[in-house]
Short mmCIF file of C-alpha atoms in Angstrom, two decimals:
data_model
loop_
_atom_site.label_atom_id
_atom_site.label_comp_id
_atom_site.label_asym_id
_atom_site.label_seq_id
_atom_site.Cartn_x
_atom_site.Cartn_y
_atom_site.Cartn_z
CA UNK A 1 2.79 31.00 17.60
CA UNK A 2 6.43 31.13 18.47
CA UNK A 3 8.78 28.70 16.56
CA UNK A 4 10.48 26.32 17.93
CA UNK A 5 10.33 24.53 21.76
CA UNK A 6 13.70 22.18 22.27
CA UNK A 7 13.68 19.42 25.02
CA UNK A 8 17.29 18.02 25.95
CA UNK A 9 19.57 16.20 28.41
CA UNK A 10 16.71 14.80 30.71
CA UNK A 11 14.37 18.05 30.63
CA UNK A 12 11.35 17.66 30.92
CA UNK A 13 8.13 20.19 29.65
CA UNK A 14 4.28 20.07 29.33
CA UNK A 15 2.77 22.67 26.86
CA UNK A 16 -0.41 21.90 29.21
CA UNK A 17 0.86 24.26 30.96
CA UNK A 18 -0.03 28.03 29.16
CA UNK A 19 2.88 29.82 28.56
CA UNK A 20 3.40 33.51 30.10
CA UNK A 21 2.93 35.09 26.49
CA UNK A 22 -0.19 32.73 25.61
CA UNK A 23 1.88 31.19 22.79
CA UNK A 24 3.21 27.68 22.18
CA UNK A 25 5.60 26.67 19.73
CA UNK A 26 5.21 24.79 16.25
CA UNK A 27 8.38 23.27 15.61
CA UNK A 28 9.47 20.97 19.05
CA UNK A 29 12.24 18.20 19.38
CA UNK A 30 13.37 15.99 21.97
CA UNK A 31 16.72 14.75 22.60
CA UNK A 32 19.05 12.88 24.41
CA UNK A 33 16.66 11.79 27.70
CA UNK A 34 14.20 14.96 27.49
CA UNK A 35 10.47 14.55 27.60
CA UNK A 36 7.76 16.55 26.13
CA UNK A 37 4.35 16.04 26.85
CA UNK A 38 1.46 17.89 24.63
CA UNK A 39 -1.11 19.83 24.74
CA UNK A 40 -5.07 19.04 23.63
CA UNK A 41 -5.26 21.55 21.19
CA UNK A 42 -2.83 20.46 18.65
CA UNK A 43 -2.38 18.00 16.14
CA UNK A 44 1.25 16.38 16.21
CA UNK A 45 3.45 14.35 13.77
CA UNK A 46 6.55 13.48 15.28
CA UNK A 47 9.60 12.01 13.06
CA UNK A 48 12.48 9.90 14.68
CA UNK A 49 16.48 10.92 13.41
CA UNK A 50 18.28 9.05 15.40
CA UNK A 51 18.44 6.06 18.34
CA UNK A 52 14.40 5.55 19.55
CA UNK A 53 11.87 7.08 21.56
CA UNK A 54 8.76 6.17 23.64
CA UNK A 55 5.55 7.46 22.99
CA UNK A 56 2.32 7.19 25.66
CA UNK A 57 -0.98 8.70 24.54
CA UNK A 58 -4.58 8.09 24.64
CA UNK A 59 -4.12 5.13 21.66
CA UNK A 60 -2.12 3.74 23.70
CA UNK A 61 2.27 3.20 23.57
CA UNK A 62 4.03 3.13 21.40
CA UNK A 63 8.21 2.54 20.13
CA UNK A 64 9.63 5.13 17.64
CA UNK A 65 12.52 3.59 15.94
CA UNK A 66 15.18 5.27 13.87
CA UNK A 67 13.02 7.12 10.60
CA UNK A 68 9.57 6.39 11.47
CA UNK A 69 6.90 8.94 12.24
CA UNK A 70 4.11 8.56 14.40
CA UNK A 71 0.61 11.53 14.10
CA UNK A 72 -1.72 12.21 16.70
CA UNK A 73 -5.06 13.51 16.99
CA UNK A 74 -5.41 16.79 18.77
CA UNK A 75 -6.62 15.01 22.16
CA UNK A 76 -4.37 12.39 21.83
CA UNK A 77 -1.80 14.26 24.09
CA UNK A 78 0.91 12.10 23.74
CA UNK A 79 4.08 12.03 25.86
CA UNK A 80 7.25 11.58 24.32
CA UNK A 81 10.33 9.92 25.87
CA UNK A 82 13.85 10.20 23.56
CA UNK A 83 16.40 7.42 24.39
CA UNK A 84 19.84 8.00 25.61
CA UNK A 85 20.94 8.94 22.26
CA UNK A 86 17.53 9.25 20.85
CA UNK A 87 16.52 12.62 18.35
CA UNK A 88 12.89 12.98 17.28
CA UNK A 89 11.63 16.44 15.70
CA UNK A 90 7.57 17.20 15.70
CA UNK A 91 5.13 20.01 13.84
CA UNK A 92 2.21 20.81 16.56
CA UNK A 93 -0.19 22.21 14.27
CA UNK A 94 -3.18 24.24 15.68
CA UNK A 95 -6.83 24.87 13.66
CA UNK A 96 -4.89 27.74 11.35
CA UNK A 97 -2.15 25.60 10.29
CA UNK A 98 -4.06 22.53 9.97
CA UNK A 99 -6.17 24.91 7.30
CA UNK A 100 -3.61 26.13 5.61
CA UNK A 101 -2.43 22.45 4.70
CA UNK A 102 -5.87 22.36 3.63
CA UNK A 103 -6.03 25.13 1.22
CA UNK A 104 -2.39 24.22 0.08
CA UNK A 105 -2.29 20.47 -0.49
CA UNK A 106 -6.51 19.64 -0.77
CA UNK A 107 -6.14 17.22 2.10
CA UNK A 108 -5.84 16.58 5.75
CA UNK A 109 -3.73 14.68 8.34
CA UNK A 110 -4.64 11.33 9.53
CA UNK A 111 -3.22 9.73 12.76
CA UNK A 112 -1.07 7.01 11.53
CA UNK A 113 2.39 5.15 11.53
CA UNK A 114 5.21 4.87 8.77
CA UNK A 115 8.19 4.94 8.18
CA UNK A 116 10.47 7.49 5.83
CA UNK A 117 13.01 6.85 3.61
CA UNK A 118 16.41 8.00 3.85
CA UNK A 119 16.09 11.06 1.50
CA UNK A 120 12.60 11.94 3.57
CA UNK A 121 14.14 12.14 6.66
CA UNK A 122 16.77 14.25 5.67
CA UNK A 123 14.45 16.58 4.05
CA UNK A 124 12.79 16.76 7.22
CA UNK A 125 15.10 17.90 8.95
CA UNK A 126 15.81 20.62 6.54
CA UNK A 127 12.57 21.81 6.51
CA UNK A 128 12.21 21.97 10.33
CA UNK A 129 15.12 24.03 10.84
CA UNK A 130 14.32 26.24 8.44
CA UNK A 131 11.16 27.02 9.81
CA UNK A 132 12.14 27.62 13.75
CA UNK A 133 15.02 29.46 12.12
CA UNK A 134 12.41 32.09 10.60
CA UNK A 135 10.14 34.48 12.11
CA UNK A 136 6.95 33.34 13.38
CA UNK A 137 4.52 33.00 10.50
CA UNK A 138 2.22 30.12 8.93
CA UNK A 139 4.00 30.84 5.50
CA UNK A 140 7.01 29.99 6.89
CA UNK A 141 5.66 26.48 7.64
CA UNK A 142 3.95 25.75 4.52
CA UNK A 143 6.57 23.93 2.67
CA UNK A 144 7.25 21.69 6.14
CA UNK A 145 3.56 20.89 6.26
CA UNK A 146 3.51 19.87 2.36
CA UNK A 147 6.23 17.34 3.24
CA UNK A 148 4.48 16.03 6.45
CA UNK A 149 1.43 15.69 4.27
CA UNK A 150 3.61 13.87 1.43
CA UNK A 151 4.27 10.80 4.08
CA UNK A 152 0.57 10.39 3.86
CA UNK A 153 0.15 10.16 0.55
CA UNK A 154 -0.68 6.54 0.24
CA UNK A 155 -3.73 7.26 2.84
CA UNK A 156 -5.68 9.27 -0.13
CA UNK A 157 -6.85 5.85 -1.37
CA UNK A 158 -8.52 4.47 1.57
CA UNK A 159 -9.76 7.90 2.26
CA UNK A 160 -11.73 6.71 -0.96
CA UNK A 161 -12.46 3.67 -0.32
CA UNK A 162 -14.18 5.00 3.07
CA UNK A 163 -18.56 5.10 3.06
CA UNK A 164 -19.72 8.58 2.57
CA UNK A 165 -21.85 10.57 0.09
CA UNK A 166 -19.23 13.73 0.41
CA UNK A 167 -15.31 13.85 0.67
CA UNK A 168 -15.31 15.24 3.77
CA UNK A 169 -17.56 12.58 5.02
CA UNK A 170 -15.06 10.05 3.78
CA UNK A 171 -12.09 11.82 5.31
CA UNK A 172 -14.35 11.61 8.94
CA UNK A 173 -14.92 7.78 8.88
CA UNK A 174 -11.11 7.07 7.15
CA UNK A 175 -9.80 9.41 10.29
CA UNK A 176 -11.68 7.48 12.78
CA UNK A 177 -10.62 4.22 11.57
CA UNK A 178 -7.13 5.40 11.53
CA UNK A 179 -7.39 5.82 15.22
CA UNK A 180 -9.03 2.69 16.00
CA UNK A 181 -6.01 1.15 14.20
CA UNK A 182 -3.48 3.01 15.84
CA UNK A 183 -5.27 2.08 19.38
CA UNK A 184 -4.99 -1.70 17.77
CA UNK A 185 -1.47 -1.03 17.48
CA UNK A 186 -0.95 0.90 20.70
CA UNK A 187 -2.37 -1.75 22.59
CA UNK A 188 -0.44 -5.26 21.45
CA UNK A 189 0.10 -6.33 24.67
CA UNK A 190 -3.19 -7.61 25.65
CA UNK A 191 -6.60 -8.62 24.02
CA UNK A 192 -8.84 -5.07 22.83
CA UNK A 193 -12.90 -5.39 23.04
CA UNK A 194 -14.72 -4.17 19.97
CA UNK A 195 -16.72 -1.89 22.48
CA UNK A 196 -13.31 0.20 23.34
CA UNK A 197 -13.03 0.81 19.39
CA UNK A 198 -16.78 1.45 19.22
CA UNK A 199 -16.06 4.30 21.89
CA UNK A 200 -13.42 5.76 20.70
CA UNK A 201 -14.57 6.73 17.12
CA UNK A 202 -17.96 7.15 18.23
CA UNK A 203 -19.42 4.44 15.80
CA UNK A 204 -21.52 1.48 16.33
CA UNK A 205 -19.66 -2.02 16.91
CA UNK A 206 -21.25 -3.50 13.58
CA UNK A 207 -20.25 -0.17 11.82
CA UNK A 208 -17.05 0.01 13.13
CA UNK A 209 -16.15 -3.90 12.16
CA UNK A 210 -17.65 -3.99 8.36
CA UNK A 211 -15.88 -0.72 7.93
CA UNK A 212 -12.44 -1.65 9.06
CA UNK A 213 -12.64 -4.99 7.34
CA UNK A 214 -13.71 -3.21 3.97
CA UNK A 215 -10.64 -0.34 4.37
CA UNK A 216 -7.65 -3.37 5.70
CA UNK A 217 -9.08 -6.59 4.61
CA UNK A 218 -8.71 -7.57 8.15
CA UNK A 219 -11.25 -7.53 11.35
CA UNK A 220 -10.09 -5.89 13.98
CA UNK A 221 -9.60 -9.03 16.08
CA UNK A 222 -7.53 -10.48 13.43
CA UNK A 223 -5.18 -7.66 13.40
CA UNK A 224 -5.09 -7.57 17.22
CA UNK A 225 -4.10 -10.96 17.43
CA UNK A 226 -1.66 -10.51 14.65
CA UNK A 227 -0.13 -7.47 15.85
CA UNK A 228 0.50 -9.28 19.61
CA UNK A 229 1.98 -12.19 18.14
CA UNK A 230 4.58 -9.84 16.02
CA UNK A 231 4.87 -8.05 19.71
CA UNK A 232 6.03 -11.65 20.63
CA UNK A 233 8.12 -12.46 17.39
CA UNK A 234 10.10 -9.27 18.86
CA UNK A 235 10.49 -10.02 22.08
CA UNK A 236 11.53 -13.81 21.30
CA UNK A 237 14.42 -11.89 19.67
CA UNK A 238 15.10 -9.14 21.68
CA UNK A 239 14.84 -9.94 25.05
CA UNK A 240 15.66 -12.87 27.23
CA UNK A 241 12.24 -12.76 28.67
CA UNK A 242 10.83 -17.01 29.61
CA UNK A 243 8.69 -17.82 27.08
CA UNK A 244 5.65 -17.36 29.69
CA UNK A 245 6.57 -14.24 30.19
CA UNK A 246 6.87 -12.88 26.69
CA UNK A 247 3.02 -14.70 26.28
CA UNK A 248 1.91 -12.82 29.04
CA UNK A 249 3.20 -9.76 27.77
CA UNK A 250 1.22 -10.43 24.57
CA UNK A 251 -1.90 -10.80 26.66
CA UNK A 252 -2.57 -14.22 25.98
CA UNK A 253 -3.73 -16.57 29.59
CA UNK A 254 -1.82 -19.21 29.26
CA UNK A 255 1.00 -20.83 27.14
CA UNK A 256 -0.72 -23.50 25.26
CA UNK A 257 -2.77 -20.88 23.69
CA UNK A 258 0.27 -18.66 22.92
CA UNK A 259 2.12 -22.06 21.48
CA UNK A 260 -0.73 -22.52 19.24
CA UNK A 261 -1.20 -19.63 18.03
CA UNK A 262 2.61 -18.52 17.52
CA UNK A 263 3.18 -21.67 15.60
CA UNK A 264 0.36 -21.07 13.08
CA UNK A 265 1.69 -17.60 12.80
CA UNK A 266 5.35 -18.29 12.12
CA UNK A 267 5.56 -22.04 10.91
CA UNK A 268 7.75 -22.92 13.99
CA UNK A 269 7.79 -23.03 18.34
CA UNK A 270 8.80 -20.20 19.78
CA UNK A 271 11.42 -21.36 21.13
CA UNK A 272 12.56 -22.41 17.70
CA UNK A 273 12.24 -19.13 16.14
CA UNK A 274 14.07 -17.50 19.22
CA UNK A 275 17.33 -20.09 18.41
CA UNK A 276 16.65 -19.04 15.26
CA UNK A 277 17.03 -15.26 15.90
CA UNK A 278 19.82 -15.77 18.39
CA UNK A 279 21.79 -17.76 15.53
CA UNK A 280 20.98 -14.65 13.27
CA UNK A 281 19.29 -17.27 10.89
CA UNK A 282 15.36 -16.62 8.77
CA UNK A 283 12.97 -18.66 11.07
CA UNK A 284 12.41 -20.81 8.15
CA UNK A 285 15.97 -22.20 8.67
CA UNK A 286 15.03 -23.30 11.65
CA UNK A 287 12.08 -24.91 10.40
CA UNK A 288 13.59 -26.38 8.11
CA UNK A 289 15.69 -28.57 10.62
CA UNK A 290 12.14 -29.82 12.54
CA UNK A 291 11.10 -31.27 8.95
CA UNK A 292 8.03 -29.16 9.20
CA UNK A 293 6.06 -28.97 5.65
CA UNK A 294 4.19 -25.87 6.68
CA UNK A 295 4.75 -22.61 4.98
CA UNK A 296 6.44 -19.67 7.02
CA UNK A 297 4.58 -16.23 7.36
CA UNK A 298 6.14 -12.99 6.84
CA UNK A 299 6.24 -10.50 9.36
CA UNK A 300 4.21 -7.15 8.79
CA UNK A 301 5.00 -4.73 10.73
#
């Protein structure tokens, strides 16, 4: 495979498209306005440097903020989108690379969603220009794909804690649920049906709920609904969207419910916590001043 693939200053490129000499590269980035959209035969982990970038794949879409790191399944084919001033840097690994992480590190790549430390990132960075600065090679990626695996290192416990007589059984089901999550995730703006997670990792609806409740301690409706109102927590603060609109945009029908339901999230109204955010003070200072006794949530995110 050749190297490196860069996307900048509003270009846009789809490895969908075969390339004249059959190859596609390993190392991509996307700059400045550019757009890259993937191919179906690769697994890609994509790591954010600087500003933000969209991403749209088959999980759904999602908001890559400075440091974090986003992986995709191989027919995930996600699109990314870099801001104005936006910098995110990706691995697309193929079958050969994705077995020699295998044979190097003992373990595999999950989708998922973190975010890096400082140190990380810069490492990153390091590593990915040293390997589009080499000849083409899978050694010259190995110690780039030990680092991408190191920002999954926390997953090797669930991966455990998964049902399955053999460990690569375990690593099936923990990748699956990984995905459903992600679709959770990818989706916050409206209400998702068991049956579309049932689909998607190819499990029964009972399977797929006692699983993902024993891996999270949380059903899969409870962490919708939890990640849409943290959808709304965010827009409250960053946008001057009408309260109806920023309920709507959670995917809840009407506002009572969305009042409800914020309120036993956060401990205060919406609009509260917006006056709140706009005053640059915690929510609970807010609720504080409505003489509320009710403890404030945190927000996961």
């Amino acid at each position: 495979m050749r190297q490196v693939a860069w996307v900048d200053r509003g270009q846009s490129v789809s490895f969908e498209k075969q390339p004249e000499d059959g190859l596609r590269p390993n190392c991509v980035g996307v700059a400045r306005l550019g757009s890259l959209q993937t191919s179906g035969t690769v697994f890609t982990v994509w790591m954010q440097l600087r500003g933000s970038a969209w991403v749209e794949s088959r999980e759904g879409r999602f908001r890559l903020r400075q440091r974090e790191w986003i992986a995709f399944e191989k027919d995930s084919r996600p699109l990314i989108q870099a801001s104005r001033d936006g910098l995110c840097i990706g691995v697309a690994l193929d079958a050969d690379a994705l077995r020699t992480l295998g044979d190097l590190a003992d373990s595999g790549l999950y989708a998922g969603h973190g975010l890096m430390g400082r140190a990380e990132a810069r490492t990153a960075l390091h590593l990915w220009r040293e390997a589009q600065a080499r000849a083409p090679g899978s050694h010259v990626l190995r110690p780039l794909l030990l680092h991408v695996a190191s920002l999954q290192r926390d997953y090797s416990e669930g991966v455990q804690r998964c049902p399955g007589r053999s460990r690569l059984r375990k690593r099936q089901v923990f990748g699956r649920m990984q995905r459903a999550r992600m679709y959770l995730e990818g989706n916050s703006h409206r209400v998702v049906r068991i049956g579309e997670l049932a689909e998607l990792t190819n499990f029964s609806s009972w399977y797929l709920s006692k699983t993902f409740q024993s891996l999270y301690e949380e059903s899969p409706q409870s962490l919708s609904a939890r990640l849409r109102l943290e959808r709304a927590a965010m827009l409250l603060r960053d946008t001057d969207m009408m309260i109806s609109e920023v309920a709507a945009a959670s995917g809840f029908d009407n506002c009572c419910s969305f009042a409800r339901a914020f309120r036993a999230r956060f401990g205060v109204p919406a609009s509260r916590y917006r006056e709140a955010a706009a005053t640059r003070l915690p929510p609970h200072s807010a609720k504080s001043a409505t003489a509320s006794c009710k403890p404030m949530a945190s927000v996961r995110t």
